[in-house]
JSON list of C-alpha atoms in Angstrom, two decimals:
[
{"chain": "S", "resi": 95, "resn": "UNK", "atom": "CA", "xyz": [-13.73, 3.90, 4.34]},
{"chain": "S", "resi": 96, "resn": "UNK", "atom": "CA", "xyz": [-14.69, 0.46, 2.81]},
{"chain": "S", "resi": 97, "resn": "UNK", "atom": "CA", "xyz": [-12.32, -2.63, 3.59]},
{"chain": "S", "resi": 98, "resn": "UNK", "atom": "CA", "xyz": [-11.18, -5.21, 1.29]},
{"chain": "S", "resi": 99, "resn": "UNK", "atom": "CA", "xyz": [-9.31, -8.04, 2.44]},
{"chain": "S", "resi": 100, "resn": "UNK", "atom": "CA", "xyz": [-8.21, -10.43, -0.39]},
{"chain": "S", "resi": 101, "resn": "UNK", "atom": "CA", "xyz": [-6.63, -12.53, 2.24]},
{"chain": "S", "resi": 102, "resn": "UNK", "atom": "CA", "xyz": [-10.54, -13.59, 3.17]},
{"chain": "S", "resi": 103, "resn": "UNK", "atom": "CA", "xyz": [-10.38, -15.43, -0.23]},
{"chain": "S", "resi": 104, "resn": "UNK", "atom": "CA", "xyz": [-8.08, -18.43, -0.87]},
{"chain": "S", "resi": 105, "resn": "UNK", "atom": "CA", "xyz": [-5.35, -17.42, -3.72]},
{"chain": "S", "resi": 106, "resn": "UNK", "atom": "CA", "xyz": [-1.99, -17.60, -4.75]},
{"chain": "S", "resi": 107, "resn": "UNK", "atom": "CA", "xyz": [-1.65, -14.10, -2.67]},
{"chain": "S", "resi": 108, "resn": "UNK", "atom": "CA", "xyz": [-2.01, -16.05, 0.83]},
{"chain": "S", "resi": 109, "resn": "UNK", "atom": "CA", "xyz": [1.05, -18.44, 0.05]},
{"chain": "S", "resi": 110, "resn": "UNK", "atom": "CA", "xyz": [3.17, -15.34, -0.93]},
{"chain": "S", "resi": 111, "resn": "UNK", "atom": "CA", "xyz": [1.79, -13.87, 2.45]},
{"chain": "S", "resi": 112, "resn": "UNK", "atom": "CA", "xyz": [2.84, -17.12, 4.40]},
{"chain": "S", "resi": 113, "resn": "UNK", "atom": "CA", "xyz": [6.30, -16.69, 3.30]},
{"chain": "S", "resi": 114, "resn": "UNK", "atom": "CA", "xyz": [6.58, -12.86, 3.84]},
{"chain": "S", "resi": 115, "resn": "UNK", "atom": "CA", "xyz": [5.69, -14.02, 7.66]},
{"chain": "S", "resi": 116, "resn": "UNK", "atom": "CA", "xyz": [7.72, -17.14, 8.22]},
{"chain": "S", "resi": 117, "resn": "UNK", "atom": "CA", "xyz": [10.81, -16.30, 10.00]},
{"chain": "S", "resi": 118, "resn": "UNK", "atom": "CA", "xyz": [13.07, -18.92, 7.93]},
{"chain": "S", "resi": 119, "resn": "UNK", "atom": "CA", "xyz": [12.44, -17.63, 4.60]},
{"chain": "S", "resi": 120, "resn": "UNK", "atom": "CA", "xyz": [12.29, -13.90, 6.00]},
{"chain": "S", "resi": 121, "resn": "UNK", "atom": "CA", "xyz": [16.33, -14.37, 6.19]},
{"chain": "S", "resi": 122, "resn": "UNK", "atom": "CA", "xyz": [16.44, -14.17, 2.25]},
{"chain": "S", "resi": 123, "resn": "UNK", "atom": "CA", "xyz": [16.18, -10.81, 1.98]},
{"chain": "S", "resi": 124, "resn": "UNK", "atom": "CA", "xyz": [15.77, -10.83, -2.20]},
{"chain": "S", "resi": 125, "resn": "UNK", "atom": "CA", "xyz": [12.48, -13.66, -1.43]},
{"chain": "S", "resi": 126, "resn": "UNK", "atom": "CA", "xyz": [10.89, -11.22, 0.94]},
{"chain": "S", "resi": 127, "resn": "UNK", "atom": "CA", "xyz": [11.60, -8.08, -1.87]},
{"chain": "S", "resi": 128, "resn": "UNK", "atom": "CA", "xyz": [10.23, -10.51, -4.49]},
{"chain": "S", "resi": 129, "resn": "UNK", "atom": "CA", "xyz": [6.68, -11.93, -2.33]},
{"chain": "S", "resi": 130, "resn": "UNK", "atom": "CA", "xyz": [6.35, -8.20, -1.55]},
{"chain": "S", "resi": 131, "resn": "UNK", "atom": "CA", "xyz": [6.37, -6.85, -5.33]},
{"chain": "S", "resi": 132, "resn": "UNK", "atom": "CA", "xyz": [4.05, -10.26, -6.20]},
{"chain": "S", "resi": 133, "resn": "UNK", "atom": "CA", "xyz": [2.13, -9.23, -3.25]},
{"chain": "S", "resi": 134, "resn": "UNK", "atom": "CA", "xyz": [1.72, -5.40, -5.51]},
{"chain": "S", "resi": 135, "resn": "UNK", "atom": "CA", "xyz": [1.15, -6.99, -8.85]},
{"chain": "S", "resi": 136, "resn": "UNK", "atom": "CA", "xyz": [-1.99, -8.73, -7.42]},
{"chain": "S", "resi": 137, "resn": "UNK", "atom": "CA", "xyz": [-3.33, -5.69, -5.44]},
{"chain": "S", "resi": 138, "resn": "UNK", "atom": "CA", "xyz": [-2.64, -3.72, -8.34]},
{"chain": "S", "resi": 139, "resn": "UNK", "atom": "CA", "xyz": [-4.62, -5.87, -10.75]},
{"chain": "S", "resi": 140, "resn": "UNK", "atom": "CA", "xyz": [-7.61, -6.31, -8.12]},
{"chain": "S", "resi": 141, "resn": "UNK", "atom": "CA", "xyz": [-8.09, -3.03, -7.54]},
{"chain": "S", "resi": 142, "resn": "UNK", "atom": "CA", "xyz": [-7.83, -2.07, -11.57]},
{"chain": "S", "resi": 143, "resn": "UNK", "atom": "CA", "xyz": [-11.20, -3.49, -11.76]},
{"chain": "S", "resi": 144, "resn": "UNK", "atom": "CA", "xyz": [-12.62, -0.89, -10.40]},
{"chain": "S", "resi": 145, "resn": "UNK", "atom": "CA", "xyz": [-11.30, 1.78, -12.51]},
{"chain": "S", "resi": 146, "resn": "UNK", "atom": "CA", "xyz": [-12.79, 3.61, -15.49]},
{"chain": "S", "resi": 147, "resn": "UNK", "atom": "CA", "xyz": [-12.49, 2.19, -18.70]},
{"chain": "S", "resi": 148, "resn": "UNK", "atom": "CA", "xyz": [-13.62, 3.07, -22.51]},
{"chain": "S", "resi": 149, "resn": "UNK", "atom": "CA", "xyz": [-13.57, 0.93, -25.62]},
{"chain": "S", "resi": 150, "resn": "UNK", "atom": "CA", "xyz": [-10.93, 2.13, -27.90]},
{"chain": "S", "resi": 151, "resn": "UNK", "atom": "CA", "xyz": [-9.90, 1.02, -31.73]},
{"chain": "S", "resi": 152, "resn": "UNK", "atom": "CA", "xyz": [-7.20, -0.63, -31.93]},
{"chain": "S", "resi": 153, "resn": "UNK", "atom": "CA", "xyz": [-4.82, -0.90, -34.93]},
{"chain": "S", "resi": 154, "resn": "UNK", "atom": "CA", "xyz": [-3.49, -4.58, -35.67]},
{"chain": "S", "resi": 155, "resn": "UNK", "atom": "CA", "xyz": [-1.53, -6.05, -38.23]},
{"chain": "S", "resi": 156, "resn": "UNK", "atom": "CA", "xyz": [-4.77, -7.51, -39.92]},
{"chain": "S", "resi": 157, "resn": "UNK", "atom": "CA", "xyz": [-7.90, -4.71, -38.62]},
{"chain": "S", "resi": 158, "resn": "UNK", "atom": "CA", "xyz": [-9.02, -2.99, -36.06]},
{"chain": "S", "resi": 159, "resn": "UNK", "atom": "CA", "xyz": [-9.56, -4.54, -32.55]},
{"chain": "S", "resi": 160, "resn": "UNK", "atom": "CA", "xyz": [-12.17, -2.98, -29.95]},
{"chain": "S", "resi": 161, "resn": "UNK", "atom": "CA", "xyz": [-10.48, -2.90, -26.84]},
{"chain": "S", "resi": 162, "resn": "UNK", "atom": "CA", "xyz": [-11.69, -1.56, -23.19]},
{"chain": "S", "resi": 163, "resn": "UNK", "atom": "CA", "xyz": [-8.87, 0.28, -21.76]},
{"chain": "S", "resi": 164, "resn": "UNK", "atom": "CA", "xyz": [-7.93, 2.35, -18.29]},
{"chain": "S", "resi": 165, "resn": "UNK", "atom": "CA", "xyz": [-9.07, 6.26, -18.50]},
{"chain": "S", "resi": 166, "resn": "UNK", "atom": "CA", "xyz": [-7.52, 6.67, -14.97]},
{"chain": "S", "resi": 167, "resn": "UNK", "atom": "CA", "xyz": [-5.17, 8.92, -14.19]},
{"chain": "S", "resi": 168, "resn": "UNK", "atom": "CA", "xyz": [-2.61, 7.09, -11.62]},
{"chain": "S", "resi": 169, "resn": "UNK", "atom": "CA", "xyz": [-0.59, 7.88, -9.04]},
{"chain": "S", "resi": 170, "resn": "UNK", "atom": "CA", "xyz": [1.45, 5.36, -6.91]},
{"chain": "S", "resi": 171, "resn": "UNK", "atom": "CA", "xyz": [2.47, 6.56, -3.45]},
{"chain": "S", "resi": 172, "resn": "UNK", "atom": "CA", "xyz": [4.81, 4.82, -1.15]},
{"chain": "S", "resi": 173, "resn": "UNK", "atom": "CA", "xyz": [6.11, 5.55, 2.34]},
{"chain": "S", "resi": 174, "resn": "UNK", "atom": "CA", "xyz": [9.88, 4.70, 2.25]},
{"chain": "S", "resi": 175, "resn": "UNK", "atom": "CA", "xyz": [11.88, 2.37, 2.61]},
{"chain": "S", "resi": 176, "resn": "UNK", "atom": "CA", "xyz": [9.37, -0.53, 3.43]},
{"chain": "S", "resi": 177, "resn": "UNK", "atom": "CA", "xyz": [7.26, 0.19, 0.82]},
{"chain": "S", "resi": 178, "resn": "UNK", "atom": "CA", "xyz": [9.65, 0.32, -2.23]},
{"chain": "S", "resi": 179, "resn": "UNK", "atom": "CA", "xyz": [9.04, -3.48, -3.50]},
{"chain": "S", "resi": 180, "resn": "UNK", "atom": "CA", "xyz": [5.69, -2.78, -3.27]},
{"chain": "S", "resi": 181, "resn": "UNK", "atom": "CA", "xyz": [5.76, 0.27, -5.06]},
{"chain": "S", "resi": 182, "resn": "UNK", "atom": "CA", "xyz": [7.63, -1.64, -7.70]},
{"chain": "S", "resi": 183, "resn": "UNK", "atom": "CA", "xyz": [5.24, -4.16, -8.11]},
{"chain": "S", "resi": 184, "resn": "UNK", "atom": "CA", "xyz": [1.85, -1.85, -8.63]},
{"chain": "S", "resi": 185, "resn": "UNK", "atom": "CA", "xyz": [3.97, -0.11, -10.76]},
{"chain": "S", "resi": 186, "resn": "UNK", "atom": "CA", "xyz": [4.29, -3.21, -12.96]},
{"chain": "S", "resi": 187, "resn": "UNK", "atom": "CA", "xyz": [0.36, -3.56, -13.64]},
{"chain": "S", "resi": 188, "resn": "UNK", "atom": "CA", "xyz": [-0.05, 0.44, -14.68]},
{"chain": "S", "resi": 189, "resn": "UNK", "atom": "CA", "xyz": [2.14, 1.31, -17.15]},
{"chain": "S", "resi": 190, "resn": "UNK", "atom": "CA", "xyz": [1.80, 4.98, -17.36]},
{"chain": "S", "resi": 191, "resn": "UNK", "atom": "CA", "xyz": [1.20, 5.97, -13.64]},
{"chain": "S", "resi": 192, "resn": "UNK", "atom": "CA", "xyz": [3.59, 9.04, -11.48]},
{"chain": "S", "resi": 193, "resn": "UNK", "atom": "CA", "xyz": [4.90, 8.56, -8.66]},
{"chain": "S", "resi": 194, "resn": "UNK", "atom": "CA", "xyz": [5.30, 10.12, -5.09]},
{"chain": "S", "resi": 195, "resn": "UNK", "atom": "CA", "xyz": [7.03, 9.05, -1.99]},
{"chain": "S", "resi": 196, "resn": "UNK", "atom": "CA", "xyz": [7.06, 10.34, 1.74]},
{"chain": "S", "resi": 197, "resn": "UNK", "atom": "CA", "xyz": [9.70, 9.85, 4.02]},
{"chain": "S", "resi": 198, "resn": "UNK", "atom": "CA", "xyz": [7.69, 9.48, 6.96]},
{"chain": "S", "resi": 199, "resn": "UNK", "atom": "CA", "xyz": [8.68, 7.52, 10.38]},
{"chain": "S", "resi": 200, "resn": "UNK", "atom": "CA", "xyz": [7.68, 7.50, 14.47]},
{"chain": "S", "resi": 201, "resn": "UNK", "atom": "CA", "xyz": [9.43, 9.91, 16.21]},
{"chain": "S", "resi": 202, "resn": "UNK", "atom": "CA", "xyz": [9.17, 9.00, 20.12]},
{"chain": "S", "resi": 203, "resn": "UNK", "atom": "CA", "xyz": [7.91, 12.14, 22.73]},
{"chain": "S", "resi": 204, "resn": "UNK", "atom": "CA", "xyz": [8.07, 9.68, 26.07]},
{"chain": "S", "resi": 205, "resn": "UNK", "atom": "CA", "xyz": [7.80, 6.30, 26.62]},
{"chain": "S", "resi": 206, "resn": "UNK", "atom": "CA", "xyz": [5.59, 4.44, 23.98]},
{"chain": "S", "resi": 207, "resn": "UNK", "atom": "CA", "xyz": [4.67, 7.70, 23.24]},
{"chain": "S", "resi": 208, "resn": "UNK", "atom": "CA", "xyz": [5.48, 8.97, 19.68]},
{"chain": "S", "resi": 209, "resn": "UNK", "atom": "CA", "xyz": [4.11, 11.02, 16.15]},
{"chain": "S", "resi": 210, "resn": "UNK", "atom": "CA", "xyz": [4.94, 10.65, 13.03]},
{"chain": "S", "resi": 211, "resn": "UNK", "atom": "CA", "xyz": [7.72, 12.82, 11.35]},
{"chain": "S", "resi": 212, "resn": "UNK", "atom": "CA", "xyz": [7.64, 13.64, 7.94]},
{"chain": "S", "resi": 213, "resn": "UNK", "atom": "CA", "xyz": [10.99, 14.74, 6.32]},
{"chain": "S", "resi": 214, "resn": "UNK", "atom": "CA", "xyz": [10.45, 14.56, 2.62]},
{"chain": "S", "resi": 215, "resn": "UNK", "atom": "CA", "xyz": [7.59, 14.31, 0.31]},
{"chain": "S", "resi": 216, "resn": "UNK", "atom": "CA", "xyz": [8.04, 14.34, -3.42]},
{"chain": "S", "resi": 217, "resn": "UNK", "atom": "CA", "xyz": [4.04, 14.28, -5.51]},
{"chain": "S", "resi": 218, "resn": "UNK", "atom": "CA", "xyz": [3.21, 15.43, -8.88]},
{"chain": "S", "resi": 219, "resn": "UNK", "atom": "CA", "xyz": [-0.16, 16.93, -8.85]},
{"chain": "S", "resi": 220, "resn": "UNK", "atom": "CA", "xyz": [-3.20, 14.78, -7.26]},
{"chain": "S", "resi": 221, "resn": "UNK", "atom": "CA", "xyz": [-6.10, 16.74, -8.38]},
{"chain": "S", "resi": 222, "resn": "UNK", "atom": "CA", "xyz": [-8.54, 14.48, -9.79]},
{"chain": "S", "resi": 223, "resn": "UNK", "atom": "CA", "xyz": [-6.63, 11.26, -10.12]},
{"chain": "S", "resi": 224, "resn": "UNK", "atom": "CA", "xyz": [-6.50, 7.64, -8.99]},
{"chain": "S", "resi": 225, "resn": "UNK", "atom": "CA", "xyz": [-4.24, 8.22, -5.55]},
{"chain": "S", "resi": 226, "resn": "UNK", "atom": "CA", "xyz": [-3.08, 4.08, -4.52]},
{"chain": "S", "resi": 227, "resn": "UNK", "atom": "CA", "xyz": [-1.04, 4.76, -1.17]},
{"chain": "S", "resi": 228, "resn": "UNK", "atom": "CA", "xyz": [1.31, 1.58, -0.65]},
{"chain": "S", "resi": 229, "resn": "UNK", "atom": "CA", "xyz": [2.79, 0.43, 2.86]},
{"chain": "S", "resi": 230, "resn": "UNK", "atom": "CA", "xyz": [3.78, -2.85, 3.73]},
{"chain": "S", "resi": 231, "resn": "UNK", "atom": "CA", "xyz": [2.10, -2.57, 7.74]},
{"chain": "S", "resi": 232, "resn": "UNK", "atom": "CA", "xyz": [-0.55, -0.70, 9.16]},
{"chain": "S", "resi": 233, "resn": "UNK", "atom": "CA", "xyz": [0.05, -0.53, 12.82]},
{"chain": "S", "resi": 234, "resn": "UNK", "atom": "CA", "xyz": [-1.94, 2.52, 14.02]},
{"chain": "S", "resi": 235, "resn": "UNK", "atom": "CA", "xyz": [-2.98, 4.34, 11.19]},
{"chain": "S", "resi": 236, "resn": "UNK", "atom": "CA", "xyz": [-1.06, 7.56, 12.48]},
{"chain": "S", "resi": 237, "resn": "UNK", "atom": "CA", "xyz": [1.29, 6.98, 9.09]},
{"chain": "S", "resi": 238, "resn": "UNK", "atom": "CA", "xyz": [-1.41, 6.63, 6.75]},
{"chain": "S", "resi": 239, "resn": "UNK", "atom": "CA", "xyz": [-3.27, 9.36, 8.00]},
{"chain": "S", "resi": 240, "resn": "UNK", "atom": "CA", "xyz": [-0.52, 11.85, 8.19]},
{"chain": "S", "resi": 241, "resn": "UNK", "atom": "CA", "xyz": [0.91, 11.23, 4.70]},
{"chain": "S", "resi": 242, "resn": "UNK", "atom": "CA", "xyz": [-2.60, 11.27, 3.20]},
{"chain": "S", "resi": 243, "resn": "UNK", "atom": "CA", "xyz": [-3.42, 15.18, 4.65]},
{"chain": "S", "resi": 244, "resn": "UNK", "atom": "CA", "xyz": [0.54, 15.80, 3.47]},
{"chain": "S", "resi": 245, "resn": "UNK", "atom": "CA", "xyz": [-0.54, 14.50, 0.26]},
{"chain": "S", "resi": 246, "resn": "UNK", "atom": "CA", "xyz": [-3.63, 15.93, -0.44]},
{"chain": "S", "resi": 247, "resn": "UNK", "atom": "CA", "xyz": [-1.65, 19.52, -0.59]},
{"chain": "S", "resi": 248, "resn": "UNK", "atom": "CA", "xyz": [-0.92, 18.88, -3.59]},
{"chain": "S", "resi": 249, "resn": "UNK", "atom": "CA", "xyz": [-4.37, 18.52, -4.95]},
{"chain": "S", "resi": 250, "resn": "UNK", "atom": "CA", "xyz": [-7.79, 16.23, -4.30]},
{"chain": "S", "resi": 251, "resn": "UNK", "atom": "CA", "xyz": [-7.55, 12.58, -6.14]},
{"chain": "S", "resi": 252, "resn": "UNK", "atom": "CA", "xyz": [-10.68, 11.68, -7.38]},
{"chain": "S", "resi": 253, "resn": "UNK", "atom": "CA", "xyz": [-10.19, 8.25, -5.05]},
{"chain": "S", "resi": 254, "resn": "UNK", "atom": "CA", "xyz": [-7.23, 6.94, -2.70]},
{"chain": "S", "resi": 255, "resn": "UNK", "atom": "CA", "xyz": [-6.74, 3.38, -2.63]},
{"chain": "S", "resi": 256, "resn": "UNK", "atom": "CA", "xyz": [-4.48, 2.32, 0.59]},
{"chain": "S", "resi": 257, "resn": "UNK", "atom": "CA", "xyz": [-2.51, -0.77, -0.12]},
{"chain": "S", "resi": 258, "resn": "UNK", "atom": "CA", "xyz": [-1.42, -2.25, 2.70]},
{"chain": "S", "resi": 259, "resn": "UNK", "atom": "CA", "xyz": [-0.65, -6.26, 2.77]},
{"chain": "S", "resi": 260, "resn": "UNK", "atom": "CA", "xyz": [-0.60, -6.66, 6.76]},
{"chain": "S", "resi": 261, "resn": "UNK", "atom": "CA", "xyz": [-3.27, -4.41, 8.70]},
{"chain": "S", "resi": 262, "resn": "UNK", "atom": "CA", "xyz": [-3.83, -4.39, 12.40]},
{"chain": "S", "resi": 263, "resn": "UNK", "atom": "CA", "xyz": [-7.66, -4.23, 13.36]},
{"chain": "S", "resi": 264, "resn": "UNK", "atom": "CA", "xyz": [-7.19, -1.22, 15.62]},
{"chain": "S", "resi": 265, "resn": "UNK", "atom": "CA", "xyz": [-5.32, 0.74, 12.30]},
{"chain": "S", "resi": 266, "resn": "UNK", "atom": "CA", "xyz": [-8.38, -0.24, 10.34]},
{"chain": "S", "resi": 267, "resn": "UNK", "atom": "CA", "xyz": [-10.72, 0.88, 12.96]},
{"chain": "S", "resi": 268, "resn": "UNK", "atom": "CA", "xyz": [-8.69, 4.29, 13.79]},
{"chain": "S", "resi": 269, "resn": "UNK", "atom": "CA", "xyz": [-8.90, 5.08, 9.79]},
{"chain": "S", "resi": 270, "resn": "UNK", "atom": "CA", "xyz": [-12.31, 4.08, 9.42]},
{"chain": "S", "resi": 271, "resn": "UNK", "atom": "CA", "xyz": [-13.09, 7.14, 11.89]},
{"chain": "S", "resi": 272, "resn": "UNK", "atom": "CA", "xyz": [-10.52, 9.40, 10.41]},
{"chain": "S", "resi": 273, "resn": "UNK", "atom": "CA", "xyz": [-10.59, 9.44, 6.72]},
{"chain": "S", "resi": 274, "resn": "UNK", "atom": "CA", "xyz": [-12.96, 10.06, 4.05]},
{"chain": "S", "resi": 275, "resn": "UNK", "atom": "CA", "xyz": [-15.37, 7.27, 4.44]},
{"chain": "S", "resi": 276, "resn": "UNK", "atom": "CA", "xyz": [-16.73, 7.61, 0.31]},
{"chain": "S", "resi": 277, "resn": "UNK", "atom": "CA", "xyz": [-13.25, 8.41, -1.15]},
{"chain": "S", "resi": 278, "resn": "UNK", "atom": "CA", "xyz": [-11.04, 6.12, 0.34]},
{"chain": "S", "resi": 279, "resn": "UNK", "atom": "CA", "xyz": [-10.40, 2.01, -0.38]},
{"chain": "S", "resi": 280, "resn": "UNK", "atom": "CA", "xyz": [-8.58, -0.12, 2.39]},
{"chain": "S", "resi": 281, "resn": "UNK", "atom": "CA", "xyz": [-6.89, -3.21, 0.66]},
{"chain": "S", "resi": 282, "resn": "UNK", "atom": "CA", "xyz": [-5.28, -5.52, 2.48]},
{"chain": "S", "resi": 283, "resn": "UNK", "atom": "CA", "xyz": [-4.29, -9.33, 2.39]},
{"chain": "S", "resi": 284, "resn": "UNK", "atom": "CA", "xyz": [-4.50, -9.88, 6.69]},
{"chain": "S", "resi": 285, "resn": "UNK", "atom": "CA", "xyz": [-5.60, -8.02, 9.45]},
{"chain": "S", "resi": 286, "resn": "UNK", "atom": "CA", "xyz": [-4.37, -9.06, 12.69]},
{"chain": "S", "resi": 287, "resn": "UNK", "atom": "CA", "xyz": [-5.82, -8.86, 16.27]},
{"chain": "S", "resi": 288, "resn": "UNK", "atom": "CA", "xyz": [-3.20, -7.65, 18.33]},
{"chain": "S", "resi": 289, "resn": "UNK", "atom": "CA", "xyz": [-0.55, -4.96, 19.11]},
{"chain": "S", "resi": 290, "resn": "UNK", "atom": "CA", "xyz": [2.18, -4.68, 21.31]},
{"chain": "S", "resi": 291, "resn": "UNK", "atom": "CA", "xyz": [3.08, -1.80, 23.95]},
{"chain": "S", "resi": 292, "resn": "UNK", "atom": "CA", "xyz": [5.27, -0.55, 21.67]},
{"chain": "S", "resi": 293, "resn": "UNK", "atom": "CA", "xyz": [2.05, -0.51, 18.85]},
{"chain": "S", "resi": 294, "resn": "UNK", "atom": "CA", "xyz": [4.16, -3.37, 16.84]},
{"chain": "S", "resi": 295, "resn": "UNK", "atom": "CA", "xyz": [1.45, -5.82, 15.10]},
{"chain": "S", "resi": 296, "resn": "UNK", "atom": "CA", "xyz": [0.80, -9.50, 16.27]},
{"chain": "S", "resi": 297, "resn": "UNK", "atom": "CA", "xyz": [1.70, -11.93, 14.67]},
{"chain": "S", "resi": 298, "resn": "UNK", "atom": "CA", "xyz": [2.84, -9.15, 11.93]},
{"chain": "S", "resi": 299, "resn": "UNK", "atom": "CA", "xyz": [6.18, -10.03, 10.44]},
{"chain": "S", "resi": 300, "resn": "UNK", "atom": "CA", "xyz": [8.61, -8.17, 11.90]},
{"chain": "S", "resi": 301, "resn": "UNK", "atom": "CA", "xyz": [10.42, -5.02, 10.72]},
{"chain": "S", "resi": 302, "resn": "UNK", "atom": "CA", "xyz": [9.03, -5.01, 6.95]},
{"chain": "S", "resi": 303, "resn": "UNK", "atom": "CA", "xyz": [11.99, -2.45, 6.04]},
{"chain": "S", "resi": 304, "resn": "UNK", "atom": "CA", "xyz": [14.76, -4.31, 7.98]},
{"chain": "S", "resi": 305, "resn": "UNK", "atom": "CA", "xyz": [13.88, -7.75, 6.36]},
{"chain": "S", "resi": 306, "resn": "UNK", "atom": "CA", "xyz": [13.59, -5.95, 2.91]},
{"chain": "S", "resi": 307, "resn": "UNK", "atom": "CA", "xyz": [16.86, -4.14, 3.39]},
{"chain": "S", "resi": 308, "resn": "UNK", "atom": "CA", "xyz": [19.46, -4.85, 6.12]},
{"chain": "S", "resi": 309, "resn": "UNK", "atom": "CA", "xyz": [18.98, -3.16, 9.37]},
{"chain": "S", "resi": 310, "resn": "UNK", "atom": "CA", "xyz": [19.14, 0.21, 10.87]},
{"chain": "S", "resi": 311, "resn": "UNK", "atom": "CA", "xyz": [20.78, 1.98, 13.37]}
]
């Protein structure tokens, strides 16, 4: 799996970043919807660069223009709720793309001890498309892994692109080992060192879905 951290870079992204983190600005819950879907329109235009594109005739008032355009076949994935400004926002840069979205959370066995549940999944057909998987935090992996095998059911995408704006190394690391290493993209804008006992990131930013949307019982 190759690794892209746009975060490595200095950009407009890292100030949206800053503000997704600080704990002030975290209590305006439409700012931390809005740097999230920012956060999507610049992953989504990054990562559009790598696409497949032909030269096209385009009609104009006054001639024809020659124009590259996308060939792609997209499809934006999200894992709720967390995800859903992020969604928006890659959703803003490709005009035409489906979408799918998995219900999928941590279900605790014993102690720290848990696996992820999946309750819902909703995908048109995969086979041979663009696949971008969008989560706001990669912990451990165990989400991203599970709803990419759920996903995959419904046909092979031609490449995956995981978007995920705050990564933890060990997620990175555990994905590395457990997904396609030549047909999967890691994009992130941070990866941080450290995770608690209860596998929460450090410094992270908190309960992505909870800040986004009012908490849960």
């Amino acid at each position: 799996m190759k690794v892209i951290n746009l975060g490595e870079n200095n950009s407009v992204l890292n100030d949206f970043v800053a503000q997704m983190r600080d704990k002030t600005i975290q209590k305006d819950k439409v700012r931390f919807r809005n740097n999230l879907r920012r956060v999507g329109n610049i992953f989504a235009y990054e990562l559009s660069r790598n696409l497949l594109y032909s030269t096209k005739d385009i009609l104009t008032p006054l001639g024809t223009a020659q124009v590259p355009t996308c060939d792609e076949k997209v499809v934006v994935a999200t894992i709720l709720r967390a995800g859903l400004p992020l969604h928006e926002g890659i959703l803003d840069y490709f005009d035409n793309a489906e979408s799918a979205f998995i219900a999928a959370y941590r279900k605790y066995d014993k102690g720290d001890d848990f696996h992820i549940n999946i309750e819902y999944c909703s995908s048109p057909s995969l086979e041979g498309k663009i696949l971008i998987l969008a989560d706001t935090m990669l912990a451990t992996g165990s989400s991203i892994e599970v709803t990419y095998a759920k996903l995959i059911e419904d046909g092979e995408p031609k490449h995956t692109y995981l978007v995920c704006p705050i990564a933890s190394v060990f997620a990175v690391e555990y994905l590395q080992k457990h997904l396609p290493h030549d047909k999967v993209t890691l994009w992130t804008a941070a990866m941080d060192e450290e995770l608690t006992s209860h596998s929460y990131i450090v410094p992270g930013l908190g309960d992505a879905g909870d800040l986004a949307y009012g908490e849960k019982l």
